[in-house]
mmCIF file of C-alpha atoms in Angstrom:
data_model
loop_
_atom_site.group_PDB
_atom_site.id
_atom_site.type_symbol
_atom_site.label_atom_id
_atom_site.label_comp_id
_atom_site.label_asym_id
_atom_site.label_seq_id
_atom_site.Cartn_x
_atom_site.Cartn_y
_atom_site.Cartn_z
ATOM 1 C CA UNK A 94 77.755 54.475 83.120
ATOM 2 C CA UNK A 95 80.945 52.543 81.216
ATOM 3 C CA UNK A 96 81.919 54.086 78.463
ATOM 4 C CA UNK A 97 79.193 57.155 78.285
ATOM 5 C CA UNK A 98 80.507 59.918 75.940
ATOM 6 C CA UNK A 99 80.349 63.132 78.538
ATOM 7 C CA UNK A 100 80.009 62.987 82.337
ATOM 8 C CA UNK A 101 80.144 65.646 85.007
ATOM 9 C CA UNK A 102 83.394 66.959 86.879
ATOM 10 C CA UNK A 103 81.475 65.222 90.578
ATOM 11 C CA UNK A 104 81.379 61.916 88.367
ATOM 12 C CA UNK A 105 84.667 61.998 87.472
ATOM 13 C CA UNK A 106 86.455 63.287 90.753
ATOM 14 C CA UNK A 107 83.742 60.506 92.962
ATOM 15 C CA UNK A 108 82.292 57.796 91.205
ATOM 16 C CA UNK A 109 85.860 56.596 89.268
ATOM 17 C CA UNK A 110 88.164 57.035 92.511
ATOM 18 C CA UNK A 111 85.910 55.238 94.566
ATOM 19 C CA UNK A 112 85.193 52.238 91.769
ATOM 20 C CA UNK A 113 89.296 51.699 91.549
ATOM 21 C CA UNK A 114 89.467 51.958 95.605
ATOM 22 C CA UNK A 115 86.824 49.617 95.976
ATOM 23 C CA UNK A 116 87.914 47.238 93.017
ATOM 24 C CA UNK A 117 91.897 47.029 93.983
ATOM 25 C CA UNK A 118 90.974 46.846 97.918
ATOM 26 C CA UNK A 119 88.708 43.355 97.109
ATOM 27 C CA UNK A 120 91.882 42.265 94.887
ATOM 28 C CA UNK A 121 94.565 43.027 97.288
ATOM 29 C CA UNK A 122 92.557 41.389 100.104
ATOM 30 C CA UNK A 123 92.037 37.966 97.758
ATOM 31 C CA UNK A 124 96.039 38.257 96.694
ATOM 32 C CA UNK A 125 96.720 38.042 100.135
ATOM 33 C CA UNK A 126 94.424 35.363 101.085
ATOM 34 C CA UNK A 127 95.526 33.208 98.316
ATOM 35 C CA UNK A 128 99.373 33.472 99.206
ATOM 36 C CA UNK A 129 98.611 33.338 102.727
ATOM 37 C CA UNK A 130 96.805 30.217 102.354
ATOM 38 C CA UNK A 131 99.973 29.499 100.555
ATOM 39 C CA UNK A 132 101.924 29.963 103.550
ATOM 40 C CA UNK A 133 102.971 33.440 101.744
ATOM 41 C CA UNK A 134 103.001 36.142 104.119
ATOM 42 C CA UNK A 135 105.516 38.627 102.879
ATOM 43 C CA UNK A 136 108.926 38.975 100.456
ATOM 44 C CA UNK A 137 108.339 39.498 96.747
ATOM 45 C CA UNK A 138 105.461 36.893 96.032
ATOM 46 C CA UNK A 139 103.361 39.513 98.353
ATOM 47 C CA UNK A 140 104.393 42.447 96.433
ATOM 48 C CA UNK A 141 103.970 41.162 93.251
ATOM 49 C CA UNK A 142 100.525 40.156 93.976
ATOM 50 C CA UNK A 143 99.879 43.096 95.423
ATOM 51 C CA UNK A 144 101.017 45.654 92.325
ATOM 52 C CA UNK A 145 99.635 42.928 89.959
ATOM 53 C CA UNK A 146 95.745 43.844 91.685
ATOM 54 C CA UNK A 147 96.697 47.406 91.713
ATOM 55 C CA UNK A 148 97.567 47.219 87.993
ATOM 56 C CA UNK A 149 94.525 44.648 87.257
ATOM 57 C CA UNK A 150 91.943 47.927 89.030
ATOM 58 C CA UNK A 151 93.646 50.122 87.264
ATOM 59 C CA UNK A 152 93.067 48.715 83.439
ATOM 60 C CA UNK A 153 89.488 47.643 85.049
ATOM 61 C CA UNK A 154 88.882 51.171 85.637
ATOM 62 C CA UNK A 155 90.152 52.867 82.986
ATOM 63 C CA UNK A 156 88.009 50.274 80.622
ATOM 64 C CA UNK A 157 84.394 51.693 81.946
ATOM 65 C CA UNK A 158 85.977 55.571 81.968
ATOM 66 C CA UNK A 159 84.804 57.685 78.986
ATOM 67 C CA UNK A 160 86.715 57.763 75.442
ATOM 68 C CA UNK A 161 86.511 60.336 73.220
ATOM 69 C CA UNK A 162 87.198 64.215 72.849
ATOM 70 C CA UNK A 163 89.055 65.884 76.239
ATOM 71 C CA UNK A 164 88.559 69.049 75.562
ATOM 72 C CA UNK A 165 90.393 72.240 77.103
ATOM 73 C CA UNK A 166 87.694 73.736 79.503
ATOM 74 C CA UNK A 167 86.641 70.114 80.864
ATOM 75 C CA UNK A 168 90.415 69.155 81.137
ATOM 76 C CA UNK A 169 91.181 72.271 83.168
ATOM 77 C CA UNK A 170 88.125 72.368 85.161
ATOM 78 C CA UNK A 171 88.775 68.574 85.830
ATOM 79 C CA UNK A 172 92.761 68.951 86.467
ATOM 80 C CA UNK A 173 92.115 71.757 89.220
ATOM 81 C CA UNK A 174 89.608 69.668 90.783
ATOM 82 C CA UNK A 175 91.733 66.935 90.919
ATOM 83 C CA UNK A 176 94.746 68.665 92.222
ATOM 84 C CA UNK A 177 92.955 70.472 95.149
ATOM 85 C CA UNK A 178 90.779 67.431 96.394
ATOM 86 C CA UNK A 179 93.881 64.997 96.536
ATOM 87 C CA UNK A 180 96.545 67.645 97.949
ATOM 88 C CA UNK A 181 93.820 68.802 100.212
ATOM 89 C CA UNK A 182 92.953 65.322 101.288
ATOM 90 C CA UNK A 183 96.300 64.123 102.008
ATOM 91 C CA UNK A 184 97.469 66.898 103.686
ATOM 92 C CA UNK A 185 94.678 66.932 106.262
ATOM 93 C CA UNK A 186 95.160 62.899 106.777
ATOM 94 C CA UNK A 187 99.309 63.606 107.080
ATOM 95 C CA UNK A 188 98.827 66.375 109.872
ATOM 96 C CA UNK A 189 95.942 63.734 111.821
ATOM 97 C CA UNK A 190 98.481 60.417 111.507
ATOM 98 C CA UNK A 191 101.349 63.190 112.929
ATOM 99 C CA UNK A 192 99.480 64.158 115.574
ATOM 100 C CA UNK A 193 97.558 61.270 116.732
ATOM 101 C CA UNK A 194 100.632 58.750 115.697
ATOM 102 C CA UNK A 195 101.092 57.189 119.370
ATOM 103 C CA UNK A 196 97.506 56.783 119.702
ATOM 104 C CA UNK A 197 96.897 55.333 116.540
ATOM 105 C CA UNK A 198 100.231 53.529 117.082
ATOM 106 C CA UNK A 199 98.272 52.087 120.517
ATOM 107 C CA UNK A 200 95.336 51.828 119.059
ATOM 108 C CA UNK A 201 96.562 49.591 116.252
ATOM 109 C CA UNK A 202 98.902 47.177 118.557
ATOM 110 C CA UNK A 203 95.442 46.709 121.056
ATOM 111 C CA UNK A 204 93.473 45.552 117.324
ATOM 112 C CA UNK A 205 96.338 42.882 116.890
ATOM 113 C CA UNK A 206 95.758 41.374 120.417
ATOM 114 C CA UNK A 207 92.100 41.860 121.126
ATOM 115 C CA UNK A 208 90.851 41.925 117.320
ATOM 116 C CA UNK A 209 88.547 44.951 118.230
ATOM 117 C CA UNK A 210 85.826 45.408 115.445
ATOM 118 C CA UNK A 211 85.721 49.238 115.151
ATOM 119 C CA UNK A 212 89.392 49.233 115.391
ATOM 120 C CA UNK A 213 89.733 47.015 112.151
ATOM 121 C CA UNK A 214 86.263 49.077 110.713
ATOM 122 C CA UNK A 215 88.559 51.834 110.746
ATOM 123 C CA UNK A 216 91.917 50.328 109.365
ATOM 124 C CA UNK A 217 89.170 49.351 106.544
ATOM 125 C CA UNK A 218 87.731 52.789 105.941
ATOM 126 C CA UNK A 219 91.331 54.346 106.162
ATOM 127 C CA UNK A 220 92.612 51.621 103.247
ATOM 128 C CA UNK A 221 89.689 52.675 101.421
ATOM 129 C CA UNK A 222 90.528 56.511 101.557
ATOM 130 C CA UNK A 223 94.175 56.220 100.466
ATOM 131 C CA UNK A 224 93.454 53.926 97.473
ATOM 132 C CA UNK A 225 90.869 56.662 96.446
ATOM 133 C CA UNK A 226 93.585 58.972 96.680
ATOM 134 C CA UNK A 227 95.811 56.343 94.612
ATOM 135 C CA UNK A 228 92.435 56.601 91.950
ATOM 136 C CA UNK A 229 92.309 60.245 91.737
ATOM 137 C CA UNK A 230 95.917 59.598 90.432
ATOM 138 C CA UNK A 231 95.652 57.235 88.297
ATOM 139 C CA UNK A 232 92.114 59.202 86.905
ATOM 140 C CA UNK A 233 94.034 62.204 86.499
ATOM 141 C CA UNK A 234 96.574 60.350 84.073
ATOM 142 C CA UNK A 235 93.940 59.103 82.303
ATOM 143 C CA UNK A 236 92.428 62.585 81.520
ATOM 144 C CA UNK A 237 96.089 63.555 80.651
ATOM 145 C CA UNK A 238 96.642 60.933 78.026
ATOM 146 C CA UNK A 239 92.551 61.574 76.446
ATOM 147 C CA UNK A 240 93.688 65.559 76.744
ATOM 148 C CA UNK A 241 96.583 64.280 74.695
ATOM 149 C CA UNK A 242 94.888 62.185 72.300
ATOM 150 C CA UNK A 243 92.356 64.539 71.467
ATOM 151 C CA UNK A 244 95.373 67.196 70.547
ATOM 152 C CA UNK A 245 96.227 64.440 67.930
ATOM 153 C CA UNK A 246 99.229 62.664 69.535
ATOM 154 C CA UNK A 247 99.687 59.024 68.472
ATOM 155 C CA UNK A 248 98.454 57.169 71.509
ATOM 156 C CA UNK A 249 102.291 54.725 71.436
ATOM 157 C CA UNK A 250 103.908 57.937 71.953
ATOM 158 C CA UNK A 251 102.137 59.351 74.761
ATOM 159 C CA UNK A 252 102.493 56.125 76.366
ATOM 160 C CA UNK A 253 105.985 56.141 75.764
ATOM 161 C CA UNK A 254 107.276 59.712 77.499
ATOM 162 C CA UNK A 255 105.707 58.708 80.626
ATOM 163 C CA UNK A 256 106.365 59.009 83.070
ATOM 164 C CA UNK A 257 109.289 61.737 82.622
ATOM 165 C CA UNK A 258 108.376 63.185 79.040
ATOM 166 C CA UNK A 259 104.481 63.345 79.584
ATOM 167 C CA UNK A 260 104.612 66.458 81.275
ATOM 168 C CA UNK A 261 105.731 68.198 77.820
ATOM 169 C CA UNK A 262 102.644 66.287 76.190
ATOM 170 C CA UNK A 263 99.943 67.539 78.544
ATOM 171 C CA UNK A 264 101.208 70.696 79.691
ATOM 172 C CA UNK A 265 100.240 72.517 75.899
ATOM 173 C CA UNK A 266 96.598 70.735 76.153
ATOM 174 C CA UNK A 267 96.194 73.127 79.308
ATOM 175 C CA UNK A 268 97.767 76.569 78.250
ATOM 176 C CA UNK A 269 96.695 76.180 74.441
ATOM 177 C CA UNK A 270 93.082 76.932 73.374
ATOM 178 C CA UNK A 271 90.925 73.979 70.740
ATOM 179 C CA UNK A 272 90.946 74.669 67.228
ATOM 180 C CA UNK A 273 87.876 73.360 66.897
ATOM 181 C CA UNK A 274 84.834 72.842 69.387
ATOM 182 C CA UNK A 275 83.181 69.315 69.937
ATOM 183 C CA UNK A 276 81.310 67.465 72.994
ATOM 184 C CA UNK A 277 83.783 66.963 76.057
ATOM 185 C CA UNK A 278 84.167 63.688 78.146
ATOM 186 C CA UNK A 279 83.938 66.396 80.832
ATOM 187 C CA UNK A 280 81.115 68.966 81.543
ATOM 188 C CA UNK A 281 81.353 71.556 83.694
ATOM 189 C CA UNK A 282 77.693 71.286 85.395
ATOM 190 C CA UNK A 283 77.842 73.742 88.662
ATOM 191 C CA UNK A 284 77.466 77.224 87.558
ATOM 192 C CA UNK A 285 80.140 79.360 89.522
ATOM 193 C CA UNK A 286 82.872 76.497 88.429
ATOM 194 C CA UNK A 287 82.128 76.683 84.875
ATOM 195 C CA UNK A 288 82.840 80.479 85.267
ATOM 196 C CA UNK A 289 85.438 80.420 87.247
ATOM 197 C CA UNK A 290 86.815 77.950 84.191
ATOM 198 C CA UNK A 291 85.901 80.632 81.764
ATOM 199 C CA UNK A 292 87.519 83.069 83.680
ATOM 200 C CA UNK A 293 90.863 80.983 83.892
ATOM 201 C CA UNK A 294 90.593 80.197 79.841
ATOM 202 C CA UNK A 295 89.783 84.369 79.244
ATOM 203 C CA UNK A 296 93.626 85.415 79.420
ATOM 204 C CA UNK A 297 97.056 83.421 79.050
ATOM 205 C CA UNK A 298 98.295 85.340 81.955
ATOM 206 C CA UNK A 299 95.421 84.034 84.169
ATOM 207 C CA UNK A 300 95.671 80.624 82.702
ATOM 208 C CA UNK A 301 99.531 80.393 83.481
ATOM 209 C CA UNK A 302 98.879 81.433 87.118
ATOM 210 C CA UNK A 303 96.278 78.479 87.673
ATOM 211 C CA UNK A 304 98.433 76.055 85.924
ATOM 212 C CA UNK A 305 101.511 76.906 88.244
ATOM 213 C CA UNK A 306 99.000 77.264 91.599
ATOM 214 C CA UNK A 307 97.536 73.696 91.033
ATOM 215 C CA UNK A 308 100.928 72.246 90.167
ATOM 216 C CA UNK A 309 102.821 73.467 93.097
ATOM 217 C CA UNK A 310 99.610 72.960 95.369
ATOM 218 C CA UNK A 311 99.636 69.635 93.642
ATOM 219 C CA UNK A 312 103.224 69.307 94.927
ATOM 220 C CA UNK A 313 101.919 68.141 98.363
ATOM 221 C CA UNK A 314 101.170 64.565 97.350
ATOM 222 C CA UNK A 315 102.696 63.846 94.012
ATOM 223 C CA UNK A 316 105.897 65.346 95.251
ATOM 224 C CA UNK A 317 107.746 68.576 94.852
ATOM 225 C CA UNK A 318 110.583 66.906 92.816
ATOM 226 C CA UNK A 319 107.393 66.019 89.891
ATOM 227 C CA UNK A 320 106.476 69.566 90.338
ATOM 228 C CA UNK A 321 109.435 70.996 89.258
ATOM 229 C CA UNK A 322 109.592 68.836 86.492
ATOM 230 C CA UNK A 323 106.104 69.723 85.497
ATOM 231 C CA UNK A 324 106.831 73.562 85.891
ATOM 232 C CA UNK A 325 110.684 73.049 83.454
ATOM 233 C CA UNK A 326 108.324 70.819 81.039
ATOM 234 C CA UNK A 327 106.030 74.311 80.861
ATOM 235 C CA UNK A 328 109.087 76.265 80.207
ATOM 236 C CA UNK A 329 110.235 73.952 77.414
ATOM 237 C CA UNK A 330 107.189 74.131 75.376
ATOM 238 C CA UNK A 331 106.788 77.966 76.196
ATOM 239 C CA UNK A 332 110.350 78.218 74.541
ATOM 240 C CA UNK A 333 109.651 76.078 71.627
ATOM 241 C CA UNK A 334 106.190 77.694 71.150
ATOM 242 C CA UNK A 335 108.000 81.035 70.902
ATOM 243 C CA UNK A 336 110.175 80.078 68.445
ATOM 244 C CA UNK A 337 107.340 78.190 65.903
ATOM 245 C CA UNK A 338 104.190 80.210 67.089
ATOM 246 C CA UNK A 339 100.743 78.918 67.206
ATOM 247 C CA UNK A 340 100.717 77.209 63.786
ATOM 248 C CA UNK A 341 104.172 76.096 63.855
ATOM 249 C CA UNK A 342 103.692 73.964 67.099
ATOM 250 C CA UNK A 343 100.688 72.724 66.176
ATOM 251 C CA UNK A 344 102.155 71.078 63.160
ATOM 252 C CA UNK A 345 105.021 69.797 65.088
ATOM 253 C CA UNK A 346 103.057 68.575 68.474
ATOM 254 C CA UNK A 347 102.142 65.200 67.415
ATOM 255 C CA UNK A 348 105.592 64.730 65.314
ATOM 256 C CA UNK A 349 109.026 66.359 66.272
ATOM 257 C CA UNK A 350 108.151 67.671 70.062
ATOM 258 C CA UNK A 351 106.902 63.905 70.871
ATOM 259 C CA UNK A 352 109.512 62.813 69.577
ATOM 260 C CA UNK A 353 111.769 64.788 71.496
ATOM 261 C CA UNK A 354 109.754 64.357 74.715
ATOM 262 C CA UNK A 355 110.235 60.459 73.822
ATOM 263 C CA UNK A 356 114.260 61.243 73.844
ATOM 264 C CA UNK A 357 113.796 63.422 77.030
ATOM 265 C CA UNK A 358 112.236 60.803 78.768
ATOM 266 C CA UNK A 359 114.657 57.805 77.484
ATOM 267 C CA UNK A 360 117.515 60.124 78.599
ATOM 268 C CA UNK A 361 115.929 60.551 82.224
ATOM 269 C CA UNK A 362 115.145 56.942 82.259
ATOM 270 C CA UNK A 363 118.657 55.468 81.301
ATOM 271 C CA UNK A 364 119.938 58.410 83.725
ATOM 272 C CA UNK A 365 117.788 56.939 86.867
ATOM 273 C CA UNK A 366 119.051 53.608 86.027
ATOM 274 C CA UNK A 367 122.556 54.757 86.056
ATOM 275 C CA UNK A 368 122.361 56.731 89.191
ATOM 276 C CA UNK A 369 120.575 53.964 90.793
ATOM 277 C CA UNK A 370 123.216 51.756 89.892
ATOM 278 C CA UNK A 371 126.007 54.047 91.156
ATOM 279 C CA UNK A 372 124.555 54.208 94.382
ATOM 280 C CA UNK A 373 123.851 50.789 94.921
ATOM 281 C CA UNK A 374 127.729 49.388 94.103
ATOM 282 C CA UNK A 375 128.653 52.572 96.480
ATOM 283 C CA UNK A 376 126.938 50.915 99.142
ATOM 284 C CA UNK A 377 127.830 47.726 98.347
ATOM 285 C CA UNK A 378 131.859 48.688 98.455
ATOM 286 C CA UNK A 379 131.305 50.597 101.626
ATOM 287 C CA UNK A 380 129.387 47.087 103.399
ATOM 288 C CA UNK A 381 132.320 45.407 102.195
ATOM 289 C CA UNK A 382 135.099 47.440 103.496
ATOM 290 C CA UNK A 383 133.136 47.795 107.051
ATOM 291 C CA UNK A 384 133.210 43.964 106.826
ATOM 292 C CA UNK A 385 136.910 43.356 106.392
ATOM 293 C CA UNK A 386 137.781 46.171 108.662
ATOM 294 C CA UNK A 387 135.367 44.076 111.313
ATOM 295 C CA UNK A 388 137.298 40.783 109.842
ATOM 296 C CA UNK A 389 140.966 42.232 110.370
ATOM 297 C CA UNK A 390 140.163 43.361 113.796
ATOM 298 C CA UNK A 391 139.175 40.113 115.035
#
């Protein structure tokens, strides 16, 4: 299946998800058992390891995905599917670990004492759902950057407006229509999908109204805060498309708008850094003077 030119919507949303859950879950578990053996149990060493077999699934993954055209209809049928299944997913499993917390909570403390099989079965199968969830994420990125690549962007500069610019990159490979027609990486295989596709792609207005459903719905795990971004990044190229039209912007996607997505991101970037900075010496000089107001009273 590695590397096969066009494969279904179900392939992509199952098969891929569940190959990077599986593959990061066996090299999390060996990370751990190495550095435990190591007399490792936690700190940085732990978290290293632990993004370093995330990292290692994800480039594993992404090498036996399919390269090649992304084109409009799969990337929109594909996106929505995508947005609804992980949204939908992690929504249901917040409002059971809310409700059932103290049991699970229990539950979980009883596992630790009495090492209870279907207890630690469970912890297993629950691992195994939220690192899907972490593959449907990483998947959908992946489309993202092919949908962007097959619009003609450089792949350097997609790679460098993520992950605050990419939203300008992507957004036009969902609104705007293919000059030209070719085999997808995606097909569309159940009949009232590929429809309902056909139905989205039939009018701009209908088109803008799924893209602004599945981002907010999509809101509910990747955040609202990347939402809004997504939604502003929508508004910029709607602007700049007004101003260039059709032909214009397609001249100028793959040159002077990624560039300036490149500068929006660096911006955002050197912005986070700052702020992050600012808030960390805050906290700092507020420990400090609790500690010599502690100091002086003694």
């Amino acid at each position: 299946m590695a590397n096969k030119k066009s494969q279904s919507v179900l392939t992509w949303i199952l098969w891929h998800p569940f190959k990077f859950a599986i593959i990061s879950f066996l090299l999390i578990m060996l990370v751990t058992m190495i550095l435990s053996a190591c007399g490792i149990s936690n700190g940085w060493p732990m978290t290293l390891g632990i993004i370093g077999a995330i990292i290692c699934a994800t480039v594993i993954t992404f090498y036996t995905m399919p390269r090649g055209n992304m084109d409009r209809r799969g990337f929109i049928a594909l996106n929505n599917v995508q947005m609804i299944v992980v949204s939908t997913a992690f929504i249901i499993s917040t409002i059971i670990l809310t409700h059932f917390q103290n049991e699970i909570a229990t539950r979980l403390a009883w596992a630790g004492i009495t090492n209870n099989t279907s207890v630690i079965t469970v912890i297993i199968i629950a691992g195994l759902f939220y690192m899907y969830l972490c593959g449907i994420f990483f998947t959908n990125i992946y489309a993202k950057y092919q949908r962007c690549h097959s619009m003609g962007i450089a792949p350097w500069k997609i790679i460098c407006t993520m992950p605050f610019g990419f939203g300008l990159l992507w957004t036009p490979g969902y609104l705007l229509s293919d000059e030209t027609k070719s085999t997808s990486t995606v097909t569309v295989q159940s009949k009232w999908y590929y429809k309902l596709t056909n139905w989205i792609m039939s009018s701009s207005a209908y088109t803008t109204l799924a893209f602004a459903i599945a981002t907010i719905y999509a809101g509910f795990f990747y955040g609202f805060n990347m939402a809004i971004l997504t939604m502003c990044c929508a508004v910029v190229f709607a602007l700049w498309y007004r101003i260039v039209g059709l032909s214009g912007f397609r001249q100028q996607l793959g040159r002077g708008y990624a560039y300036f997505a490149i500068a929006i991101n660096v911006l955002l970037i050197i912005g986070f850094i700052i702020l992050f900075s600012t808030t960390l010496e805050t906290a700092a000089n507020i420990t400090m003077n609790i500690s010599d107001m502690a100091t002086s009273n003694i």
